Coordinates of C-alpha atoms in Angstrom, one line a residue:
M1 CA 3.2 -95.1 -85.6
P2 CA 1.7 -91.6 -86.6
V3 CA 3.6 -89.7 -89.3
L4 CA 4.3 -86.1 -88.2
E5 CA 3.0 -83.5 -90.5
S6 CA 4.7 -79.9 -90.9
T7 CA 2.6 -76.5 -89.9
I8 CA 5.4 -74.1 -90.8
D9 CA 5.1 -72.0 -94.0
A10 CA 8.0 -71.6 -96.0
R11 CA 7.1 -68.8 -97.5
A12 CA 6.8 -66.7 -94.8
K13 CA 8.9 -63.8 -94.4
E14 CA 10.4 -64.8 -91.2
F15 CA 11.2 -68.1 -92.3
R16 CA 12.9 -67.0 -95.5
Q17 CA 15.0 -64.8 -93.4
N18 CA 16.0 -67.2 -90.9
T19 CA 17.4 -69.3 -93.7
S20 CA 19.0 -66.5 -95.4
D21 CA 20.9 -65.8 -91.7
M22 CA 21.5 -69.4 -91.7
L23 CA 22.9 -69.9 -95.1
E24 CA 25.0 -66.7 -94.4
M25 CA 26.6 -68.4 -91.2
L26 CA 27.0 -71.7 -92.8
G27 CA 29.3 -69.9 -95.2
E28 CA 31.4 -68.2 -92.5
L29 CA 32.0 -71.6 -91.0
Q30 CA 32.7 -73.1 -94.5
E31 CA 35.8 -70.4 -95.1
L32 CA 36.7 -71.6 -91.4
N33 CA 37.0 -75.2 -92.2
N34 CA 38.8 -74.3 -95.8
Q35 CA 41.3 -72.9 -93.8
V36 CA 41.9 -75.4 -91.1
A37 CA 42.0 -77.9 -94.5
R38 CA 44.7 -75.7 -95.5
G39 CA 46.7 -76.4 -92.6
G40 CA 50.3 -74.6 -91.9
G41 CA 49.6 -72.7 -95.3
E42 CA 51.1 -73.2 -99.0
E43 CA 54.5 -73.0 -98.1
A44 CA 54.2 -75.8 -95.4
L45 CA 52.3 -77.9 -97.6
A46 CA 55.1 -77.3 -100.4
R47 CA 57.9 -77.7 -98.1
L48 CA 55.8 -81.4 -97.0
A49 CA 55.6 -82.5 -100.6
S50 CA 59.4 -81.8 -101.5
R51 CA 59.9 -84.5 -98.9
G52 CA 57.7 -86.9 -100.5
K53 CA 55.1 -86.5 -98.0
M54 CA 51.0 -86.3 -98.2
P55 CA 49.2 -83.9 -96.5
I56 CA 47.1 -85.3 -93.3
R57 CA 44.2 -85.4 -94.9
E58 CA 45.1 -87.1 -97.8
R59 CA 46.8 -89.3 -95.8
I60 CA 43.6 -90.1 -93.7
G61 CA 41.5 -89.9 -97.4
Y62 CA 43.6 -93.1 -98.6
V63 CA 43.2 -95.1 -95.3
L64 CA 39.6 -94.8 -95.6
D65 CA 37.3 -97.3 -97.6
R66 CA 36.3 -95.7 -101.2
D67 CA 33.5 -92.9 -100.8
S68 CA 33.1 -93.6 -97.2
P69 CA 32.7 -90.8 -94.7
F70 CA 34.7 -89.4 -92.1
L71 CA 33.1 -87.9 -89.1
E72 CA 35.5 -85.1 -87.8
I73 CA 35.3 -84.0 -84.1
S74 CA 35.9 -80.5 -82.9
P75 CA 37.2 -79.2 -86.2
L76 CA 37.5 -75.5 -85.8
A77 CA 39.2 -76.3 -82.1
A78 CA 41.5 -73.1 -81.4
W79 CA 39.7 -70.5 -83.0
R80 CA 40.3 -67.2 -81.9
S81 CA 43.4 -68.7 -79.5
A82 CA 46.9 -67.8 -79.9
Y83 CA 46.9 -71.1 -82.1
D84 CA 46.0 -72.2 -85.8
V85 CA 42.6 -73.0 -86.0
G86 CA 41.9 -76.7 -86.5
S87 CA 44.9 -76.9 -83.5
G88 CA 47.0 -79.3 -85.9
F89 CA 45.5 -82.2 -85.1
V90 CA 42.7 -84.4 -87.1
V91 CA 40.4 -86.7 -85.0
G92 CA 37.4 -88.5 -86.2
I93 CA 35.0 -91.6 -87.1
G94 CA 36.0 -93.3 -90.3
V95 CA 35.8 -96.8 -91.8
I96 CA 39.1 -99.0 -92.4
E97 CA 37.9 -102.4 -94.3
G98 CA 34.4 -102.2 -93.2
V99 CA 35.4 -101.5 -89.2
E100 CA 34.5 -98.2 -87.7
C101 CA 37.9 -96.4 -86.4
V102 CA 38.8 -93.7 -84.3
I103 CA 41.4 -92.0 -86.6
L104 CA 44.3 -89.5 -85.0
G105 CA 46.3 -87.6 -87.1
H106 CA 49.0 -85.3 -86.1
D107 CA 49.2 -82.2 -89.1
P108 CA 53.4 -81.6 -89.6
S109 CA 52.7 -78.6 -91.6
V110 CA 51.4 -77.2 -88.2
R111 CA 54.1 -76.2 -85.8
A112 CA 55.7 -80.1 -86.7
G113 CA 52.5 -81.7 -85.2
A114 CA 53.4 -80.3 -81.9
F115 CA 50.6 -80.7 -78.8
N116 CA 49.1 -77.6 -77.6
P117 CA 46.0 -77.4 -75.2
F118 CA 43.6 -77.6 -77.6
N119 CA 44.5 -80.7 -79.9
A120 CA 45.9 -82.4 -76.5
K121 CA 41.7 -81.9 -75.3
K122 CA 41.1 -83.4 -79.1
L123 CA 43.3 -86.5 -78.6
M124 CA 41.9 -86.9 -75.5
R125 CA 38.3 -87.1 -76.8
G126 CA 38.9 -89.3 -79.6
L127 CA 40.3 -91.6 -77.0
E128 CA 37.4 -91.2 -74.4
I129 CA 35.2 -92.0 -78.0
A130 CA 37.3 -95.3 -78.6
R131 CA 37.2 -96.4 -75.2
E132 CA 33.4 -95.9 -74.8
N133 CA 32.3 -96.8 -78.1
R134 CA 34.6 -99.8 -78.5
L135 CA 36.2 -98.6 -81.7
P136 CA 39.7 -99.6 -82.7
Y137 CA 42.3 -96.6 -82.4
V138 CA 44.5 -95.8 -85.2
Q139 CA 46.8 -92.7 -85.2
F140 CA 49.0 -91.3 -88.1
V141 CA 51.9 -90.0 -85.7
E142 CA 54.5 -87.2 -86.4
S143 CA 54.9 -85.0 -83.8
A144 CA 57.7 -82.3 -82.4
G145 CA 56.4 -83.3 -78.9
G146 CA 54.9 -80.3 -76.8
D147 CA 54.7 -76.7 -78.3
L148 CA 55.8 -74.4 -75.5
R149 CA 55.9 -71.1 -77.6
G150 CA 52.1 -70.2 -78.2
G151 CA 49.1 -70.1 -75.5
G152 CA 50.0 -66.2 -74.5
G153 CA 52.7 -67.0 -72.5
G154 CA 55.0 -64.9 -74.4
G155 CA 58.5 -64.5 -73.6
D156 CA 57.8 -65.3 -69.4
P157 CA 59.5 -68.3 -68.4
E158 CA 56.9 -69.2 -65.7
A159 CA 54.4 -69.1 -68.3
A160 CA 56.4 -71.2 -70.3
I161 CA 57.0 -73.7 -67.0
R162 CA 53.2 -73.8 -66.5
R163 CA 52.9 -74.8 -69.9
E164 CA 55.5 -77.5 -69.6
L165 CA 54.0 -78.9 -66.6
G166 CA 50.6 -78.9 -68.5
H167 CA 51.8 -80.5 -71.5
F168 CA 53.8 -83.5 -69.0
A169 CA 50.1 -84.0 -67.0
E170 CA 48.5 -84.7 -70.6
S171 CA 51.5 -86.7 -72.1
G172 CA 51.1 -89.0 -69.1
R173 CA 47.5 -89.3 -69.2
L174 CA 47.6 -90.3 -73.1
F175 CA 50.1 -93.0 -72.2
Y176 CA 48.0 -94.2 -69.9
E177 CA 44.3 -94.0 -72.4
I178 CA 46.3 -95.6 -75.2
T179 CA 47.2 -98.8 -72.5
E180 CA 43.6 -98.9 -71.1
L181 CA 42.4 -99.2 -74.5
S182 CA 44.8 -102.5 -75.2
K183 CA 43.8 -103.8 -71.9
M184 CA 40.2 -103.5 -72.5
R185 CA 41.1 -105.3 -76.0
I186 CA 40.5 -102.5 -78.2
P187 CA 43.2 -102.7 -80.7
T188 CA 45.5 -99.7 -81.1
I189 CA 47.6 -98.9 -84.2
S190 CA 50.2 -96.3 -85.2
V191 CA 51.6 -95.6 -88.6
V192 CA 54.5 -93.4 -87.9
F193 CA 55.1 -90.6 -90.8
G194 CA 58.2 -88.8 -89.5
T195 CA 59.7 -87.7 -86.4
S196 CA 58.4 -88.1 -83.4
T197 CA 60.1 -87.4 -80.4
A198 CA 59.6 -87.2 -76.5
G199 CA 55.8 -87.5 -75.5
G200 CA 55.4 -88.1 -79.3
A201 CA 57.9 -91.4 -79.2
Y202 CA 55.2 -92.9 -76.5
Q203 CA 52.4 -93.2 -78.6
P204 CA 53.7 -95.9 -81.3
G205 CA 55.7 -97.3 -77.5
M206 CA 52.0 -97.7 -76.0
S207 CA 50.5 -99.3 -79.4
D208 CA 49.5 -102.7 -80.1
Y209 CA 51.0 -102.4 -84.1
N210 CA 53.6 -100.1 -85.1
I211 CA 54.1 -99.5 -89.2
F212 CA 57.3 -97.8 -89.7
I213 CA 58.4 -95.8 -93.4
K214 CA 61.5 -96.2 -94.5
N215 CA 64.0 -93.4 -94.2
Q216 CA 61.1 -90.9 -92.9
S217 CA 60.1 -92.8 -89.5
K218 CA 62.3 -91.5 -86.4
V219 CA 61.3 -92.2 -82.9
F220 CA 63.5 -91.6 -80.0
L221 CA 62.6 -90.3 -76.3
G222 CA 65.4 -87.5 -76.9
G223 CA 66.8 -86.2 -80.2
P224 CA 70.8 -86.2 -81.3
P225 CA 71.2 -82.8 -79.7
L226 CA 69.7 -83.8 -76.1
V227 CA 71.5 -86.9 -76.5
K228 CA 74.6 -84.8 -76.8
M229 CA 74.1 -82.4 -73.7
A230 CA 72.9 -85.8 -71.8
T231 CA 75.4 -87.9 -72.3
G232 CA 78.0 -86.6 -74.3
E233 CA 77.5 -88.5 -77.9
D234 CA 77.7 -87.8 -81.2
A235 CA 74.5 -89.7 -82.6
D236 CA 73.0 -89.4 -85.7
E237 CA 69.4 -89.3 -86.4
E238 CA 69.0 -92.8 -88.2
S239 CA 70.9 -94.9 -85.9
L240 CA 69.1 -93.3 -82.7
G241 CA 65.5 -93.7 -84.0
G242 CA 65.4 -94.4 -87.7
A243 CA 62.8 -97.0 -89.1
D244 CA 65.7 -99.4 -90.3
M245 CA 67.1 -99.8 -86.5
H246 CA 63.2 -100.0 -84.9
T247 CA 62.1 -103.0 -87.1
Q248 CA 65.5 -104.6 -87.3
I249 CA 67.2 -104.1 -83.9
S250 CA 65.0 -102.6 -81.1
G251 CA 61.8 -104.2 -81.9
L252 CA 59.4 -101.5 -81.6
G253 CA 58.6 -101.2 -85.3
D254 CA 56.5 -104.4 -86.5
Y255 CA 56.2 -103.2 -90.3
L256 CA 58.6 -101.6 -92.5
A257 CA 56.8 -99.5 -95.4
Q258 CA 58.9 -98.5 -98.5
D259 CA 56.9 -95.4 -98.6
E260 CA 53.7 -93.5 -97.1
H261 CA 51.4 -95.3 -99.4
D262 CA 52.5 -98.3 -98.5
G263 CA 52.5 -98.0 -95.1
I264 CA 48.5 -97.3 -95.6
R265 CA 48.3 -100.1 -97.4
M266 CA 49.9 -102.3 -94.2
C267 CA 47.4 -100.4 -91.9
R268 CA 44.4 -101.5 -94.0
E269 CA 45.8 -105.0 -94.1
V270 CA 46.0 -105.1 -90.0
V271 CA 42.5 -103.4 -89.5
A272 CA 41.5 -106.4 -92.0
H273 CA 43.0 -109.2 -89.6
L274 CA 41.7 -107.7 -86.5
N275 CA 38.8 -110.3 -86.8
W276 CA 36.4 -107.2 -85.4
R277 CA 32.5 -107.9 -84.7
K278 CA 30.0 -105.0 -83.2
L279 CA 28.5 -106.2 -80.3
G280 CA 25.2 -104.3 -80.5
P281 CA 22.5 -105.3 -82.3
E282 CA 22.3 -104.2 -86.3
P283 CA 19.8 -101.9 -87.6
N284 CA 16.9 -102.7 -89.4
T285 CA 18.5 -102.3 -93.1
V286 CA 14.7 -101.2 -94.3
F287 CA 13.8 -97.5 -93.7
E288 CA 12.4 -94.4 -95.6
E289 CA 13.7 -91.3 -95.5
P290 CA 11.7 -88.4 -93.7
T291 CA 8.7 -87.2 -95.7
Q292 CA 9.5 -84.0 -94.9
N293 CA 12.3 -82.0 -96.2
P294 CA 15.3 -81.2 -94.6
E295 CA 16.1 -78.2 -96.1
D296 CA 13.6 -76.9 -94.3
L297 CA 16.0 -77.3 -90.8
L298 CA 17.6 -74.1 -92.4
G299 CA 14.3 -71.6 -91.4
L300 CA 13.6 -72.9 -88.3
V301 CA 15.8 -71.4 -85.6
S302 CA 15.8 -67.7 -85.8
K303 CA 19.2 -65.6 -84.5
D304 CA 16.9 -64.6 -82.2
L305 CA 16.9 -67.5 -80.0
R306 CA 13.8 -66.2 -78.4
T307 CA 12.1 -66.3 -81.0
P308 CA 9.8 -70.3 -80.3
F309 CA 9.9 -72.9 -82.7
D310 CA 7.9 -76.5 -82.3
M311 CA 10.8 -79.0 -81.8
R312 CA 8.4 -81.8 -83.7
E313 CA 9.4 -79.7 -86.7
V314 CA 12.9 -80.8 -86.3
I315 CA 12.0 -84.7 -85.2
M316 CA 9.7 -85.1 -88.1
R317 CA 12.9 -84.3 -90.6
I318 CA 15.7 -86.7 -88.9
V319 CA 13.7 -89.9 -88.1
D320 CA 12.6 -92.3 -90.9
A321 CA 9.6 -92.0 -92.4
S322 CA 8.6 -89.3 -89.7
Y323 CA 7.0 -91.8 -88.0
F324 CA 7.2 -90.8 -84.0
E325 CA 5.0 -92.5 -81.4
E326 CA 5.0 -89.3 -79.0
F327 CA 4.5 -90.4 -75.3
K328 CA 2.4 -88.4 -72.7
P329 CA 1.6 -85.6 -75.5
L330 CA -0.9 -84.0 -73.0
Y331 CA 1.1 -83.9 -70.1
G332 CA 4.2 -81.8 -69.6
P333 CA 3.7 -80.2 -73.1
T334 CA 6.7 -78.5 -72.6
L335 CA 9.1 -81.0 -73.4
V336 CA 8.3 -83.7 -76.5
C337 CA 9.2 -87.3 -75.6
G338 CA 8.6 -90.3 -77.8
W339 CA 10.0 -93.4 -80.0
A340 CA 11.5 -93.5 -83.6
S341 CA 14.1 -94.8 -85.9
V342 CA 16.8 -93.1 -87.2
H343 CA 18.5 -95.2 -90.3
G344 CA 17.1 -98.1 -88.7
Y345 CA 18.5 -97.6 -85.3
P346 CA 15.4 -97.4 -82.3
V347 CA 15.9 -94.0 -80.5
G348 CA 14.0 -92.4 -78.0
I349 CA 13.9 -88.5 -78.3
L350 CA 13.6 -85.7 -75.8
G351 CA 12.9 -82.3 -77.1
N352 CA 12.4 -79.0 -75.7
N353 CA 9.3 -76.8 -76.2
G354 CA 10.0 -74.6 -73.7
T355 CA 11.1 -74.0 -70.0
L356 CA 11.4 -77.4 -68.0
F357 CA 8.1 -77.6 -65.4
S358 CA 7.5 -80.1 -63.2
E359 CA 5.4 -82.0 -65.0
S360 CA 7.7 -82.0 -68.0
S361 CA 10.6 -83.0 -65.9
E362 CA 8.7 -85.8 -64.1
K363 CA 7.7 -87.0 -67.6
A364 CA 11.1 -87.0 -68.8
A365 CA 12.5 -89.0 -66.1
Q366 CA 9.5 -91.7 -66.5
F367 CA 10.6 -91.4 -70.2
I368 CA 14.2 -92.0 -69.7
Q369 CA 13.6 -95.4 -67.4
L370 CA 11.4 -96.8 -69.8
C371 CA 14.0 -96.6 -72.4
N372 CA 16.9 -97.8 -70.2
Q373 CA 14.6 -101.1 -69.7
I374 CA 14.0 -101.7 -73.9
D375 CA 18.1 -100.6 -74.0
V376 CA 17.0 -98.3 -76.6
P377 CA 19.5 -94.8 -76.9
L378 CA 18.3 -91.0 -76.1
V379 CA 18.6 -88.3 -78.5
F380 CA 18.4 -85.0 -76.7
L381 CA 17.6 -81.9 -78.7
H382 CA 18.0 -78.8 -76.6
N383 CA 16.6 -75.3 -76.9
I384 CA 16.3 -75.1 -73.2
T385 CA 16.1 -71.6 -70.9
G386 CA 16.3 -74.0 -67.9
Y387 CA 14.0 -74.8 -65.2
I388 CA 11.3 -72.7 -64.2
V389 CA 11.6 -70.4 -61.1
G390 CA 9.4 -68.8 -58.7
T391 CA 8.0 -69.2 -55.5
D392 CA 4.8 -70.9 -56.9
F393 CA 6.8 -73.2 -58.7
E394 CA 9.2 -74.0 -56.0
Q395 CA 6.2 -74.8 -53.9
G396 CA 5.1 -77.1 -56.5
G397 CA 8.2 -78.8 -56.2
I398 CA 10.2 -77.7 -59.3
T399 CA 13.6 -78.5 -57.8
K400 CA 12.3 -81.8 -56.7
N401 CA 11.4 -82.9 -59.6
G402 CA 13.9 -81.3 -61.9
S403 CA 16.6 -83.5 -59.6
K404 CA 14.4 -86.4 -60.8
M405 CA 15.1 -86.0 -64.2
I406 CA 18.9 -85.1 -63.6
N407 CA 18.8 -88.3 -61.4
A408 CA 17.5 -90.0 -64.3
V409 CA 20.1 -88.9 -67.1
S410 CA 23.1 -89.6 -64.8
N411 CA 22.0 -93.0 -63.9
S412 CA 20.9 -94.0 -67.4
T413 CA 23.5 -96.3 -69.1
V414 CA 21.8 -96.2 -73.0
P415 CA 23.9 -94.3 -75.3
H416 CA 23.0 -90.5 -75.1
I417 CA 23.6 -88.4 -78.0
S418 CA 22.8 -84.2 -77.7
I419 CA 22.1 -81.9 -80.4
I420 CA 22.3 -78.4 -79.2
T421 CA 19.9 -76.6 -81.6
A422 CA 19.6 -73.3 -80.0
A423 CA 19.3 -72.4 -76.5
S424 CA 21.4 -74.7 -73.9
Y425 CA 21.5 -72.7 -70.4
G426 CA 22.2 -73.6 -66.9
A427 CA 20.7 -76.5 -65.3
G428 CA 18.8 -77.0 -68.5
N429 CA 21.9 -78.0 -70.4
Y430 CA 22.3 -81.1 -67.4
G431 CA 18.7 -82.0 -67.7
M432 CA 19.2 -82.5 -71.2
S433 CA 22.4 -84.4 -71.2
G434 CA 24.8 -81.6 -71.7
R435 CA 28.8 -83.1 -71.9
A436 CA 29.2 -83.3 -68.2
F437 CA 26.8 -86.3 -67.9
G438 CA 28.9 -89.0 -69.9
T439 CA 27.0 -87.9 -73.2
R440 CA 28.4 -90.6 -75.9
F441 CA 28.4 -87.8 -78.6
T442 CA 27.4 -83.6 -78.3
Y443 CA 26.9 -81.7 -81.7
I444 CA 25.8 -77.8 -82.1
W445 CA 24.0 -75.8 -84.6
P446 CA 25.6 -72.4 -86.3
F447 CA 23.3 -70.4 -83.8
A448 CA 22.9 -72.2 -80.6
K449 CA 24.0 -70.4 -77.5
I450 CA 25.5 -72.3 -74.5
A451 CA 26.1 -70.7 -71.1
V452 CA 25.5 -70.6 -67.4
M453 CA 22.3 -68.3 -67.9
G454 CA 21.8 -66.0 -70.7
P455 CA 23.6 -62.7 -71.4
K456 CA 21.0 -60.4 -70.3
Q457 CA 19.9 -62.5 -67.4
M458 CA 23.6 -62.6 -65.9
A459 CA 24.0 -59.1 -66.5
G460 CA 21.1 -58.0 -64.6
V461 CA 21.8 -60.4 -61.7
M462 CA 25.2 -59.2 -61.4
S463 CA 23.5 -55.4 -61.2
I464 CA 21.1 -56.6 -58.5
V465 CA 23.5 -58.3 -56.9
G466 CA 25.5 -54.9 -56.4
R467 CA 22.6 -52.9 -55.4
K468 CA 22.0 -55.4 -52.8
A469 CA 25.6 -55.3 -51.2
A470 CA 25.8 -51.2 -51.3
E471 CA 22.6 -51.4 -49.3
R472 CA 24.2 -53.8 -46.8
R473 CA 27.3 -51.3 -46.4
G474 CA 25.2 -48.2 -46.3
I475 CA 27.0 -46.9 -49.2
E476 CA 25.0 -45.0 -52.2
F477 CA 25.0 -47.2 -55.3
D478 CA 26.4 -45.9 -58.4
E479 CA 24.2 -45.9 -61.3
E480 CA 26.4 -44.7 -63.8
A481 CA 29.2 -47.5 -63.4
D482 CA 26.4 -50.4 -62.8
T483 CA 25.0 -49.4 -66.2
T484 CA 28.9 -49.7 -67.7
R485 CA 29.4 -53.2 -65.7
A486 CA 26.2 -54.4 -66.9
A487 CA 26.7 -53.7 -70.8
Q488 CA 30.4 -55.1 -70.5
A489 CA 29.1 -58.5 -68.7
E490 CA 26.6 -58.8 -71.1
H491 CA 29.0 -58.3 -74.0
W492 CA 31.3 -60.8 -72.7
A493 CA 28.7 -63.2 -71.8
E494 CA 27.1 -63.2 -75.1
E495 CA 30.7 -63.8 -77.1
R496 CA 31.4 -66.2 -74.7
S497 CA 28.1 -68.2 -75.2
K498 CA 27.9 -68.3 -78.9
G499 CA 28.0 -72.0 -80.3
L500 CA 31.1 -71.0 -82.6
F501 CA 33.0 -70.2 -79.3
A502 CA 32.0 -73.0 -77.2
T503 CA 33.0 -75.6 -79.8
S504 CA 36.1 -73.6 -80.8
R505 CA 36.9 -74.8 -76.8
V506 CA 36.1 -78.4 -77.5
S507 CA 33.1 -78.2 -75.5
D508 CA 31.5 -80.3 -78.1
D509 CA 32.2 -82.4 -80.9
G510 CA 31.6 -79.8 -83.5
M511 CA 29.6 -77.5 -85.0
I512 CA 27.2 -79.1 -87.6
D513 CA 24.9 -78.2 -91.0
P514 CA 20.9 -78.6 -89.5
R515 CA 20.6 -80.5 -92.8
D516 CA 23.3 -83.0 -91.9
T517 CA 21.9 -83.9 -88.3
R518 CA 20.0 -87.3 -89.2
V519 CA 23.4 -88.2 -90.8
V520 CA 25.3 -87.5 -87.8
I521 CA 23.2 -88.6 -85.2
A522 CA 23.0 -92.3 -87.6
M523 CA 26.8 -92.1 -88.0
S524 CA 27.2 -91.4 -84.0
L525 CA 24.4 -94.5 -83.3
S526 CA 26.6 -96.9 -85.6
A527 CA 30.1 -96.0 -83.9
C528 CA 28.0 -96.7 -80.5
F529 CA 26.4 -99.9 -81.1
N530 CA 30.1 -101.6 -81.5
N531 CA 29.9 -101.6 -78.0
K532 CA 26.7 -103.1 -75.8
V533 CA 23.9 -101.3 -75.4
E534 CA 22.4 -102.0 -72.2
G535 CA 19.7 -99.8 -70.1
T536 CA 19.7 -99.9 -66.3
K537 CA 16.7 -100.3 -64.1
E538 CA 19.1 -99.2 -61.2
F539 CA 18.7 -95.5 -60.3
G540 CA 19.3 -93.0 -57.4
T541 CA 17.0 -92.3 -54.8
W542 CA 14.3 -89.9 -55.8
R543 CA 12.6 -87.7 -53.6
M544 CA 8.9 -88.7 -53.9

C-alpha cells in the first residue's frame, strides 16, 4: 500500500493557533472529567469510606486486569442539566481476566446511585453495546431506585408523576434487556455493594450470577417503611433483604463475600470460568505505528469549522504505518475512501473532504458494498455540511444518488465506527453512518458540531419562511422583529449544535482527545470482534 505523506506546515500561524485553541478546550474537558471523578463530592466520599466502601471508580479499577485500559462511555452525560455531570453512573468497556466486558457501576456518592433520565440512557447504551458486540455484562449495583427529585419539575406533582412514569418504562426495558442478554448466551454478573431497592433490586434479580457482600448488600422490592405501609409488618433490613438471608434462604445470592475486595475477587473468578471466546478473527499482531505524528491532530481543526482540511491528514495519523490504499481517488474527490488497518484490524475508511456530490455518493455506495463482500468493518470520519443542493444538482440526481449511499449504509452489516471530527449536519450525518443508523460506536472531537443544519443556515431559513408567510397573508413583514428572532434562533442553534452539548445528552459515546483516536478505534474494533463480523450482499432497491 502507498504511504500517505503530510503536506501540513506545523509551524504555520493558523496551525499553531488551532493547536493552542484545542489544548485550551482539552484543559476545560479535563476539569469536567475531574469533576465527574469526584462523584458526589468530598463529604459524600468520606461518608462512604467511613462505612468501609470504595468509590465506584476504585471498585472498577480493582476488577480490571492490571494496567489494562477502561473505555468509558458518555462520561460527561448530564452536563448543564438539573443533574450532576456524569449522571451518577459509570459505563464502559474493560478487560477482566483477559475478557472484554461491559461494566456498569452505580455511584452511591451521587444521590445514592439513583436512576435519572441521563444515567438511564447510559445504562441502556451499555446494554446495547453488550448485545451488539457480544460482551459479558458486569454491573456493580448500589441504587436507591428512581430519582424523582430533579429534572426541572420542582414541586410540581404532575412533573413528579411524569418522571415516575418515565422511570417505570425505563426500568421495564432494563429488565427485558438483561434477560435478553442471558437468552443470547451473553453472561450477566451482578456484584451488589449496598442497598438496591425497587427497580434496582431487579438488576441482580435478572442476572446469571450474583455476588453479595456480608453485612453490606441489601436487596428488596420494598424497604422496611414500604413493607410497614403495605402490610403492617415491622421488618428489619437484614431479615428482609440482607446478604446472609439471600445467600442462605431466598437463593437470590450465589456467592457471599466477606468485604468489597473479596466480592471483586469473586467477580474476577466468575469471569475466568466463563470459557469466553471471541467469534471474530484475530487481528494481525505485527503492525507498525503511523509514520506521521499523532500530536499534529491537535492543529488540524479550526474553531471556525468553515476552514477546510484534508481528511487524509487524519487518516495518515491513525492507521498502521500510514498505509492507505485509496479507492477511486480521481472520482468523487469530496469523499475519500480506501483500505487500511488499525492495530492490525483491517478497515475501510470513508472521510469527508467537502460536500457530498452525486459522484462521491455513488463512490461511497460501491465502496460500502465492497467492504461488506470481504467482511471488513467501516470507519467514518465526519466533516460534512450535507449533500449538495440546487437545481442543477437535483436534475443531476443528487437525491437519487445520495439515497443510494444512505441505502448502502442502512443495509451494511459489518461494524461501523464513526468519528465526528468537525461538522456533521443534516442528511450528511445519516450518509456518514450517524448514531441513528445502528453504528456500533460514535465518538466526537472537541470542536465538532452536530445539528440538522448550520446555525446561520437555520436562522436564515426561518427568516425566509417568515417573509414568505407574511407575503401570502398580505401583511407587512416586521424586519426589526425578524432580526431579533434570527439572532435568537442562531444563538440557540449554535449552543445546541456544540459537541459538548451533544455528548452531554448521550447522543454519542464520548468526546475524545484527537490524539487518542487511533487507540479508541482499536479498542472499539476489538470489542466488535467478540461477535462475528459478516458483511451482506443484500441491499434495498436502488433507483438507477
